[in-house]
Amino acid sequence: MIIVTGGAGFIGSNFIHTWLSLSDEPVLNLDKLTYAGNLENLSKFQSDSRYHFVRGDIGDRELLARLLQEHQPRAVINFAAESHVDRSIHGPGEFIETNVNGTFHLLESVRGFWQSLSVPGQTAFRFLHVSTDEVYGTLAPNDPAFSETNPFEPNSPYAASKAASDHLVRAWHHTYGLPVLTTNCSNNYGPYHFPEKLIPLVILNALAGKPLPIYGDGQQIRDWLYVEDHARAIIRVLQDGRVGETYNIGGHNEKANLEVVKTICQHLDALRPRADGKPYADQMTFVKDRPGHDRRYAIDASKISAELGWSPEETFESGLEKTVRWYLQNPAWVQNVTSGDYRQWVEKQYG
Ligand code: NAD
Ligand code: DAU
């Protein structure tokens, strides 16, 4: 079996869906259930004997030691993190706590377990760390895309905390021999995406008749990847990735934020036209820029493509339409995530 941390979040829950659709190998999901963790994302597996949930913190070594001994996983995949850049600007402390200290404690727990295994068990074991392209910093318009050899130049507290965690993972391999793999992925989108992030925020604000906030001039570029493609990439890396290596994962989909927002509006105009017949794009509103806002991200995914034969299946057009449809078809999920804490966040960030 495998242990997944942070499996109640956006990417972790999509990963569990993909994993259990392809395999009967059980998954234990260890998640602290912060504001971003949502067990509804996994309600489908509530009575599935292949799925187990434990609420807990990756920094809790006692709990980790017990779970690892009891379940004897062949792999641990670490999704658990604080993940929102804007939140890291308002309050970086949690990001250091979970992304840096939490990863350290997790690595130490996993190292203790791994060292207790037989030699064949040690050889087969993998610790896969899920990270981000933001560790590489920002690109000028004509710079080549980020490759695995780009230097780390993180610019936000979030990116710096993820870069720190990547360094820890690397060091635990070089120093202790822990069989690690690291993936650095670009912006994901798809079902179960918490509406603090651009794409779900814009879909839900549009439907609610609220402004669609565009930071600065809206010309910042992100490389969008449909979340199921990311999940498939992680599975490929887990299966055949070379121990100690990092793999960049991206969608070959560089889009300016303004274009993304306009495309979402067009999908909504077609699928759920406004009552007054006007275009959703009328709700676009330029707001104050994010401090330290990275201008452009782009991933060179040639290593994972050449070594592991992975490439994205979804285009941005098909993936975005699926995503818009998913939000339209799941009002109960939306209703539940947009209450309570979420309202406070929106008030703090957008006034
Ligand atoms: P998310 O914020 O949606 O989910 C994070 C999950 O981790 C939540 O379920 C939360 O409850 C859990 N968690 C937080 N702190 C924890 C702790 N101390 N112990 C246990 N669980 C904890 O994040 P996401 O967007 O799904 O991202 C998952 C991972 O992928 C993160 O490491 C992130 O840095 C990375 N990543 C995200 C993207 C993206 O576009 N969202 C892109 C590349 C990489
Ligand atoms: O690149 C990978 C990263 O992608 C992940 O590591 C992060 O966990 C994930 O949150 C995401 O970071 P971004 O900051 O790129 O995503 P976000 O959805 O917050 O913003 C996307 C772009 O849209 C970014 O340029 C900021 C802009 N934006 C965002 C929001 C929330 C707006 O213009 N308006 C908004 O209201």
Tab-separated table of C-alpha atoms and ligand atoms in Angstrom:
chain	number	residue	atom	x	y	z
A	1	MET	CA	0.000	0.000	0.000
A	2	ILE	CA	0.978	3.635	-0.277
A	3	ILE	CA	0.623	6.591	2.087
A	4	VAL	CA	-0.435	9.919	0.647
A	5	THR	CA	-0.138	13.073	2.763
A	6	GLY	CA	-2.425	16.033	2.065
A	7	GLY	CA	-4.790	13.777	0.131
A	8	ALA	CA	-7.873	15.810	1.079
A	9	GLY	CA	-6.612	18.845	-0.836
A	10	PHE	CA	-7.029	19.684	-4.502
A	11	ILE	CA	-4.239	17.696	-6.141
A	12	GLY	CA	-4.011	14.973	-3.484
A	13	SER	CA	-7.699	14.101	-3.785
A	14	ASN	CA	-7.531	14.069	-7.588
A	15	PHE	CA	-4.464	11.857	-7.283
A	16	ILE	CA	-6.388	9.376	-5.083
A	17	HIS	CA	-9.240	9.316	-7.613
A	18	THR	CA	-6.798	8.564	-10.429
A	19	TRP	CA	-4.836	6.021	-8.379
A	20	LEU	CA	-7.900	4.030	-7.364
A	21	SER	CA	-9.269	4.130	-10.897
A	22	LEU	CA	-6.096	2.476	-12.160
A	23	SER	CA	-5.134	0.158	-9.301
A	24	ASP	CA	-6.470	-1.840	-6.380
A	25	GLU	CA	-3.436	-1.054	-4.258
A	26	PRO	CA	-4.740	0.579	-1.048
A	27	VAL	CA	-4.069	4.204	-0.125
A	28	LEU	CA	-3.831	5.689	3.341
A	29	ASN	CA	-4.536	9.411	3.302
A	30	LEU	CA	-2.933	11.371	6.171
A	31	ASP	CA	-4.312	14.904	6.225
A	32	LYS	CA	-4.527	17.591	8.892
A	33	LEU	CA	-7.731	18.991	7.341
A	34	THR	CA	-6.754	22.639	7.272
A	35	TYR	CA	-9.161	25.050	5.551
A	36	ALA	CA	-7.946	23.503	2.251
A	37	GLY	CA	-8.611	19.877	3.191
A	38	ASN	CA	-12.055	18.612	2.283
A	39	LEU	CA	-13.190	15.040	2.835
A	40	GLU	CA	-16.094	15.606	0.462
A	41	ASN	CA	-13.538	15.417	-2.346
A	42	LEU	CA	-13.221	11.728	-1.456
A	43	SER	CA	-16.788	10.868	-0.434
A	44	LYS	CA	-16.902	8.351	-3.289
A	45	PHE	CA	-14.409	6.170	-1.379
A	46	GLN	CA	-16.050	6.364	2.052
A	47	SER	CA	-16.875	2.663	2.123
A	48	ASP	CA	-14.164	1.491	-0.263
A	49	SER	CA	-11.869	-0.990	1.511
A	50	ARG	CA	-8.914	0.254	-0.560
A	51	TYR	CA	-9.097	3.721	1.029
A	52	HIS	CA	-8.205	4.728	4.606
A	53	PHE	CA	-8.206	8.181	6.153
A	54	VAL	CA	-6.298	9.388	9.202
A	55	ARG	CA	-6.507	12.961	10.405
A	56	GLY	CA	-3.062	14.148	11.436
A	57	ASP	CA	-0.097	16.416	10.894
A	58	ILE	CA	2.983	15.482	8.851
A	59	GLY	CA	4.946	17.038	11.736
A	60	ASP	CA	3.614	14.478	14.244
A	61	ARG	CA	6.441	11.960	14.415
A	62	GLU	CA	4.767	9.691	16.932
A	63	LEU	CA	1.725	9.298	14.703
A	64	LEU	CA	3.883	8.829	11.604
A	65	ALA	CA	6.014	6.160	13.267
A	66	ARG	CA	2.893	4.250	14.278
A	67	LEU	CA	1.231	4.503	10.854
A	68	LEU	CA	4.393	3.471	9.004
A	69	GLN	CA	4.990	0.440	11.251
A	70	GLU	CA	1.361	-0.630	11.136
A	71	HIS	CA	0.828	-0.272	7.375
A	72	GLN	CA	4.315	-0.955	5.987
A	73	PRO	CA	3.830	1.199	2.860
A	74	ARG	CA	6.034	0.719	-0.162
A	75	ALA	CA	5.865	4.464	-0.844
A	76	VAL	CA	4.992	7.792	0.748
A	77	ILE	CA	3.823	10.621	-1.521
A	78	ASN	CA	3.957	14.050	0.078
A	79	PHE	CA	1.304	16.494	-1.125
A	80	ALA	CA	0.728	18.117	2.287
A	81	ALA	CA	1.547	21.813	2.238
A	82	GLU	CA	0.255	25.308	2.618
A	83	SER	CA	-0.194	26.130	-1.055
A	84	HIS	CA	-1.603	29.624	-1.655
A	85	VAL	CA	0.879	32.404	-2.503
A	86	ASP	CA	-1.403	35.238	-1.333
A	87	ARG	CA	-1.906	33.586	2.054
A	88	SER	CA	1.869	33.212	2.384
A	89	ILE	CA	2.180	36.985	1.925
A	90	HIS	CA	-0.374	37.720	4.675
A	91	GLY	CA	1.043	35.100	7.046
A	92	PRO	CA	4.210	33.164	6.189
A	93	GLY	CA	4.468	31.377	9.569
A	94	GLU	CA	2.192	28.456	8.687
A	95	PHE	CA	4.148	27.949	5.468
A	96	ILE	CA	7.423	27.583	7.330
A	97	GLU	CA	5.757	25.318	9.884
A	98	THR	CA	4.203	22.840	7.454
A	99	ASN	CA	6.290	23.134	4.301
A	100	VAL	CA	9.710	23.313	5.982
A	101	ASN	CA	9.454	21.893	9.514
A	102	GLY	CA	6.661	19.493	8.564
A	103	THR	CA	8.655	18.091	5.648
A	104	PHE	CA	11.685	17.730	7.939
A	105	HIS	CA	9.699	15.739	10.518
A	106	LEU	CA	8.112	13.644	7.793
A	107	LEU	CA	11.511	12.865	6.281
A	108	GLU	CA	12.882	11.877	9.672
A	109	SER	CA	9.892	9.604	10.361
A	110	VAL	CA	10.168	7.989	6.950
A	111	ARG	CA	13.936	7.583	7.330
A	112	GLY	CA	13.450	5.762	10.659
A	113	PHE	CA	10.937	3.405	9.067
A	114	TRP	CA	13.015	2.874	5.911
A	115	GLN	CA	16.100	1.988	7.937
A	116	SER	CA	14.104	-0.711	9.733
A	117	LEU	CA	13.269	-2.473	6.447
A	118	SER	CA	15.047	-5.475	4.972
A	119	VAL	CA	17.481	-4.707	2.123
A	120	PRO	CA	14.928	-5.643	-0.601
A	121	GLY	CA	12.313	-3.534	1.217
A	122	GLN	CA	14.712	-0.591	1.357
A	123	THR	CA	15.541	-0.943	-2.334
A	124	ALA	CA	11.886	-0.992	-3.369
A	125	PHE	CA	10.787	1.902	-1.119
A	126	ARG	CA	10.152	5.425	-2.497
A	127	PHE	CA	9.524	8.832	-0.943
A	128	LEU	CA	7.992	11.090	-3.594
A	129	HIS	CA	7.900	14.808	-2.847
A	130	VAL	CA	5.407	16.910	-4.812
A	131	SER	CA	6.731	20.399	-5.452
A	132	THR	CA	6.249	23.416	-7.660
A	133	ASP	CA	7.805	25.346	-10.539
A	134	GLU	CA	7.733	28.445	-8.310
A	135	VAL	CA	11.030	27.342	-6.741
A	136	TYR	CA	12.774	28.490	-9.950
A	137	GLY	CA	11.570	32.094	-9.649
A	138	THR	CA	10.338	34.079	-12.614
A	139	LEU	CA	11.095	34.189	-16.362
A	140	ALA	CA	11.508	37.089	-18.810
A	141	PRO	CA	9.351	36.838	-21.964
A	142	ASN	CA	12.025	35.180	-24.108
A	143	ASP	CA	13.773	33.048	-21.486
A	144	PRO	CA	13.775	29.297	-22.083
A	145	ALA	CA	11.319	27.333	-19.931
A	146	PHE	CA	12.438	26.022	-16.506
A	147	SER	CA	14.463	22.827	-16.723
A	148	GLU	CA	15.508	20.632	-13.793
A	149	THR	CA	18.946	22.295	-13.774
A	150	ASN	CA	17.673	25.865	-13.338
A	151	PRO	CA	18.926	27.446	-10.105
A	152	PHE	CA	16.373	27.937	-7.313
A	153	GLU	CA	15.346	31.608	-7.065
A	154	PRO	CA	12.081	31.574	-5.075
A	155	ASN	CA	10.356	34.943	-4.732
A	156	SER	CA	7.379	34.455	-2.387
A	157	PRO	CA	7.315	33.052	1.149
A	158	TYR	CA	5.381	30.087	-0.301
A	159	ALA	CA	7.974	29.459	-3.024
A	160	ALA	CA	10.849	29.843	-0.541
A	161	SER	CA	9.243	27.331	1.830
A	162	LYS	CA	8.770	24.825	-1.011
A	163	ALA	CA	12.357	25.371	-2.192
A	164	ALA	CA	13.545	24.690	1.360
A	165	SER	CA	11.547	21.463	1.457
A	166	ASP	CA	13.015	20.366	-1.889
A	167	HIS	CA	16.517	20.954	-0.509
A	168	LEU	CA	15.734	18.861	2.570
A	169	VAL	CA	14.468	15.996	0.399
A	170	ARG	CA	17.597	16.145	-1.738
A	171	ALA	CA	19.844	16.153	1.345
A	172	TRP	CA	18.065	13.150	2.909
A	173	HIS	CA	18.894	11.222	-0.244
A	174	HIS	CA	22.519	12.305	-0.514
A	175	THR	CA	23.298	11.962	3.183
A	176	TYR	CA	21.187	9.013	4.308
A	177	GLY	CA	20.458	7.249	1.037
A	178	LEU	CA	16.671	7.641	1.376
A	179	PRO	CA	15.249	6.710	-2.062
A	180	VAL	CA	13.545	9.986	-2.973
A	181	LEU	CA	11.933	11.409	-6.087
A	182	THR	CA	10.901	15.060	-6.512
A	183	THR	CA	8.442	16.524	-8.997
A	184	ASN	CA	8.189	20.251	-9.795
A	185	CYS	CA	4.908	21.017	-11.475
A	186	SER	CA	3.277	24.063	-13.031
A	187	ASN	CA	-0.193	25.475	-12.229
A	188	ASN	CA	-2.883	22.806	-11.953
A	189	TYR	CA	-6.598	23.251	-12.566
A	190	GLY	CA	-9.617	20.951	-12.545
A	191	PRO	CA	-12.291	19.570	-10.185
A	192	TYR	CA	-12.127	20.122	-6.394
A	193	HIS	CA	-9.929	23.225	-6.767
A	194	PHE	CA	-10.416	25.484	-3.749
A	195	PRO	CA	-11.846	28.834	-4.919
A	196	GLU	CA	-9.038	30.979	-3.512
A	197	LYS	CA	-7.049	30.149	-6.686
A	198	LEU	CA	-7.587	32.059	-9.948
A	199	ILE	CA	-9.610	29.611	-12.075
A	200	PRO	CA	-12.221	28.434	-9.542
A	201	LEU	CA	-12.414	31.930	-8.026
A	202	VAL	CA	-13.270	33.433	-11.401
A	203	ILE	CA	-15.867	30.752	-12.214
A	204	LEU	CA	-17.657	31.172	-8.898
A	205	ASN	CA	-17.425	34.970	-8.762
A	206	ALA	CA	-18.791	35.174	-12.297
A	207	LEU	CA	-21.799	33.017	-11.411
A	208	ALA	CA	-22.383	35.033	-8.240
A	209	GLY	CA	-22.372	38.336	-10.180
A	210	LYS	CA	-19.213	39.492	-8.352
A	211	PRO	CA	-16.108	41.238	-9.755
A	212	LEU	CA	-13.474	39.032	-11.403
A	213	PRO	CA	-10.266	40.345	-9.783
A	214	ILE	CA	-7.270	40.603	-12.121
A	215	TYR	CA	-4.009	41.495	-10.416
A	216	GLY	CA	-1.969	44.287	-12.045
A	217	ASP	CA	-2.127	44.275	-15.848
A	218	GLY	CA	-3.214	40.617	-16.123
A	219	GLN	CA	-0.277	39.830	-18.406
A	220	GLN	CA	1.406	37.416	-15.979
A	221	ILE	CA	1.871	34.031	-17.605
A	222	ARG	CA	1.284	30.604	-16.080
A	223	ASP	CA	1.718	27.154	-17.671
A	224	TRP	CA	-1.588	25.370	-16.974
A	225	LEU	CA	-1.873	21.614	-16.496
A	226	TYR	CA	-5.087	19.627	-16.023
A	227	VAL	CA	-4.867	17.987	-12.596
A	228	GLU	CA	-5.462	14.420	-13.849
A	229	ASP	CA	-2.466	14.797	-16.139
A	230	HIS	CA	-0.420	15.745	-13.077
A	231	ALA	CA	-1.691	12.673	-11.213
A	232	ARG	CA	-0.703	10.422	-14.117
A	233	ALA	CA	2.736	12.022	-14.231
A	234	ILE	CA	3.279	11.351	-10.524
A	235	ILE	CA	2.308	7.713	-11.014
A	236	ARG	CA	4.835	7.410	-13.871
A	237	VAL	CA	7.582	8.970	-11.730
A	238	LEU	CA	6.735	6.676	-8.820
A	239	GLN	CA	6.868	3.625	-11.067
A	240	ASP	CA	9.950	4.308	-13.136
A	241	GLY	CA	11.597	7.545	-12.010
A	242	ARG	CA	15.294	7.355	-11.219
A	243	VAL	CA	15.978	7.605	-7.496
A	244	GLY	CA	17.386	10.979	-6.425
A	245	GLU	CA	16.179	12.709	-9.596
A	246	THR	CA	13.766	15.582	-10.023
A	247	TYR	CA	11.211	15.747	-12.835
A	248	ASN	CA	9.561	18.914	-14.118
A	249	ILE	CA	5.907	18.513	-15.080
A	250	GLY	CA	4.048	21.045	-17.224
A	251	GLY	CA	1.188	21.404	-19.645
A	252	HIS	CA	2.801	23.223	-22.626
A	253	ASN	CA	0.026	25.747	-22.027
A	254	GLU	CA	1.451	29.190	-21.382
A	255	LYS	CA	-1.418	31.631	-20.982
A	256	ALA	CA	-1.664	35.203	-19.698
A	257	ASN	CA	-4.106	35.565	-16.800
A	258	LEU	CA	-6.288	37.950	-18.796
A	259	GLU	CA	-6.677	35.351	-21.536
A	260	VAL	CA	-7.550	32.671	-18.967
A	261	VAL	CA	-10.233	34.855	-17.412
A	262	LYS	CA	-11.694	35.794	-20.807
A	263	THR	CA	-11.824	32.130	-21.865
A	264	ILE	CA	-13.652	31.160	-18.664
A	265	CYS	CA	-16.144	33.959	-19.344
A	266	GLN	CA	-16.734	32.660	-22.868
A	267	HIS	CA	-17.404	29.121	-21.599
A	268	LEU	CA	-19.868	30.481	-19.059
A	269	ASP	CA	-21.551	32.685	-21.693
A	270	ALA	CA	-22.188	29.506	-23.693
A	271	LEU	CA	-23.071	27.129	-20.835
A	272	ARG	CA	-24.899	29.398	-18.342
A	273	PRO	CA	-25.648	32.795	-19.956
A	274	ARG	CA	-26.201	35.743	-17.644
A	275	ALA	CA	-29.844	36.554	-16.982
A	276	ASP	CA	-29.395	40.047	-18.471
A	277	GLY	CA	-27.808	38.605	-21.638
A	278	LYS	CA	-24.569	40.576	-21.078
A	279	PRO	CA	-21.148	38.865	-21.256
A	280	TYR	CA	-19.475	37.705	-18.021
A	281	ALA	CA	-16.359	39.575	-19.177
A	282	ASP	CA	-18.158	42.775	-18.090
A	283	GLN	CA	-17.381	41.678	-14.513
A	284	MET	CA	-13.579	41.762	-15.059
A	285	THR	CA	-11.968	44.214	-12.627
A	286	PHE	CA	-8.314	45.196	-12.439
A	287	VAL	CA	-7.114	45.289	-8.828
A	288	LYS	CA	-3.854	45.987	-6.977
A	289	ASP	CA	-1.050	43.649	-7.990
A	290	ARG	CA	0.276	40.833	-5.785
A	291	PRO	CA	3.504	41.984	-4.044
A	292	GLY	CA	6.538	40.356	-5.687
A	293	HIS	CA	4.271	38.867	-8.372
A	294	ASP	CA	6.207	36.443	-10.615
A	295	ARG	CA	5.765	37.481	-14.237
A	296	ARG	CA	6.080	34.215	-16.098
A	297	TYR	CA	6.366	30.483	-15.424
A	298	ALA	CA	6.970	27.871	-18.112
A	299	ILE	CA	8.039	24.263	-17.763
A	300	ASP	CA	10.370	22.309	-19.990
A	301	ALA	CA	8.912	18.821	-19.519
A	302	SER	CA	11.264	17.089	-21.960
A	303	LYS	CA	12.973	14.966	-19.260
A	304	ILE	CA	9.811	13.245	-18.022
A	305	SER	CA	8.637	12.895	-21.604
A	306	ALA	CA	11.883	11.315	-22.863
A	307	GLU	CA	12.619	9.129	-19.814
A	308	LEU	CA	9.139	8.098	-18.734
A	309	GLY	CA	7.025	8.610	-21.835
A	310	TRP	CA	4.644	11.028	-20.081
A	311	SER	CA	2.878	13.850	-21.858
A	312	PRO	CA	-0.364	15.668	-21.015
A	313	GLU	CA	-3.548	14.226	-22.504
A	314	GLU	CA	-5.726	17.285	-22.016
A	315	THR	CA	-5.443	20.533	-23.978
A	316	PHE	CA	-6.133	23.784	-22.134
A	317	GLU	CA	-9.330	24.236	-24.144
A	318	SER	CA	-10.747	20.772	-23.356
A	319	GLY	CA	-9.538	20.816	-19.730
A	320	LEU	CA	-10.963	24.256	-19.027
A	321	GLU	CA	-14.353	23.396	-20.489
A	322	LYS	CA	-14.480	20.206	-18.379
A	323	THR	CA	-13.572	22.261	-15.324
A	324	VAL	CA	-16.239	24.909	-15.907
A	325	ARG	CA	-18.828	22.150	-16.429
A	326	TRP	CA	-17.704	20.429	-13.201
A	327	TYR	CA	-18.301	23.583	-11.141
A	328	LEU	CA	-21.715	24.055	-12.757
A	329	GLN	CA	-22.646	20.452	-11.994
A	330	ASN	CA	-21.510	20.455	-8.351
A	331	PRO	CA	-23.347	23.293	-6.571
A	332	ALA	CA	-23.473	21.395	-3.254
A	333	TRP	CA	-19.670	21.066	-3.145
A	334	VAL	CA	-19.358	24.762	-3.989
A	335	GLN	CA	-21.892	25.742	-1.344
A	336	ASN	CA	-19.991	23.861	1.353
A	337	VAL	CA	-16.506	25.163	0.554
A	338	THR	CA	-17.598	28.764	0.194
A	339	SER	CA	-18.968	29.139	3.697
A	340	GLY	CA	-17.259	30.088	6.975
A	341	ASP	CA	-13.485	30.471	6.779
A	342	TYR	CA	-13.666	31.102	3.062
A	343	ARG	CA	-15.783	34.227	3.490
A	344	GLN	CA	-13.246	35.614	5.979
A	345	TRP	CA	-10.423	35.002	3.502
A	346	VAL	CA	-12.226	36.807	0.681
A	347	GLU	CA	-12.861	39.781	2.986
A	348	LYS	CA	-9.163	39.904	4.019
A	349	GLN	CA	-7.744	39.569	0.487
A	350	TYR	CA	-10.177	41.590	-1.603
A	351	GLY	CA	-11.731	43.886	1.012
B	1	NAD	P1	-4.151	22.308	-1.201
B	1	NAD	O1	-3.890	23.537	-0.411
B	1	NAD	O2	-5.403	22.209	-2.002
B	1	NAD	O3	-4.131	21.023	-0.245
B	1	NAD	C1	-3.163	20.840	0.741
B	1	NAD	C2	-3.627	19.698	1.633
B	1	NAD	O4	-2.612	19.473	2.628
B	1	NAD	C3	-4.922	19.981	2.388
B	1	NAD	O5	-5.763	18.862	2.328
B	1	NAD	C4	-4.463	20.252	3.817
B	1	NAD	O6	-5.431	19.902	4.792
B	1	NAD	C5	-3.240	19.362	3.907
B	1	NAD	N1	-2.265	19.809	4.917
B	1	NAD	C6	-1.811	21.070	5.108
B	1	NAD	N2	-0.929	21.084	6.132
B	1	NAD	C7	-0.811	19.809	6.561
B	1	NAD	C8	-0.038	19.172	7.571
B	1	NAD	N3	0.791	19.884	8.360
B	1	NAD	N4	-0.150	17.842	7.747
B	1	NAD	C9	-1.004	17.123	6.965
B	1	NAD	N5	-1.762	17.667	6.006
B	1	NAD	C10	-1.664	18.987	5.797
B	1	NAD	O7	-2.861	22.124	-2.116
B	1	NAD	P2	-2.754	21.523	-3.596
B	1	NAD	O8	-3.009	22.603	-4.563
B	1	NAD	O9	-3.512	20.269	-3.665
B	1	NAD	O10	-1.191	21.213	-3.647
B	1	NAD	C11	-0.685	19.953	-3.212
B	1	NAD	C12	0.830	19.970	-3.344
B	1	NAD	O11	1.186	20.228	-4.688
B	1	NAD	C13	1.490	21.068	-2.515
B	1	NAD	O12	2.686	20.562	-2.001
B	1	NAD	C14	1.778	22.174	-3.527
B	1	NAD	O13	2.907	22.918	-3.137
B	1	NAD	C15	2.054	21.353	-4.767
B	1	NAD	N6	1.752	22.001	-6.055
B	1	NAD	C16	0.543	22.618	-6.259
B	1	NAD	C17	0.250	23.154	-7.520
B	1	NAD	C18	-1.071	23.798	-7.812
B	1	NAD	O14	-1.245	24.364	-8.906
B	1	NAD	N7	-2.066	23.719	-6.938
B	1	NAD	C19	1.208	23.085	-8.536
B	1	NAD	C20	2.442	22.476	-8.276
B	1	NAD	C21	2.688	21.926	-7.033
B	2	DAU	O1	3.003	27.330	-10.398
B	2	DAU	C1	2.528	26.406	-9.480
B	2	DAU	C2	1.774	27.109	-8.383
B	2	DAU	O2	0.527	27.506	-8.941
B	2	DAU	C3	1.555	26.243	-7.151
B	2	DAU	O3	2.784	25.924	-6.580
B	2	DAU	C4	0.674	26.974	-6.125
B	2	DAU	O4	0.395	26.115	-5.040
B	2	DAU	C5	-0.618	27.362	-6.809
B	2	DAU	O5	-1.425	28.108	-5.920
B	2	DAU	C6	-0.345	28.185	-8.065
B	2	DAU	O6	0.221	29.480	-7.722
B	2	DAU	P1	-0.225	30.822	-8.465
B	2	DAU	O7	0.056	31.962	-7.575
B	2	DAU	O8	0.311	30.874	-9.845
B	2	DAU	O9	-1.823	30.524	-8.579
B	2	DAU	P2	-3.094	31.470	-8.342
B	2	DAU	O10	-4.276	30.704	-8.828
B	2	DAU	O11	-3.127	32.047	-6.980
B	2	DAU	O12	-2.834	32.654	-9.364
B	2	DAU	C7	-2.676	32.414	-10.757
B	2	DAU	C8	-2.358	33.756	-11.399
B	2	DAU	O13	-3.537	34.568	-11.338
B	2	DAU	C9	-1.266	34.523	-10.711
B	2	DAU	O14	-0.511	35.235	-11.677
B	2	DAU	C10	-2.018	35.507	-9.814
B	2	DAU	C11	-3.284	35.785	-10.602
B	2	DAU	N1	-4.493	36.084	-9.814
B	2	DAU	C12	-4.823	35.233	-8.796
B	2	DAU	C13	-5.936	35.470	-8.015
B	2	DAU	C14	-6.282	34.550	-6.865
B	2	DAU	C15	-5.298	37.157	-10.136
B	2	DAU	O15	-4.995	37.914	-11.101
B	2	DAU	N2	-6.400	37.381	-9.381
B	2	DAU	C16	-6.748	36.605	-8.317
B	2	DAU	O16	-7.770	36.920	-7.634
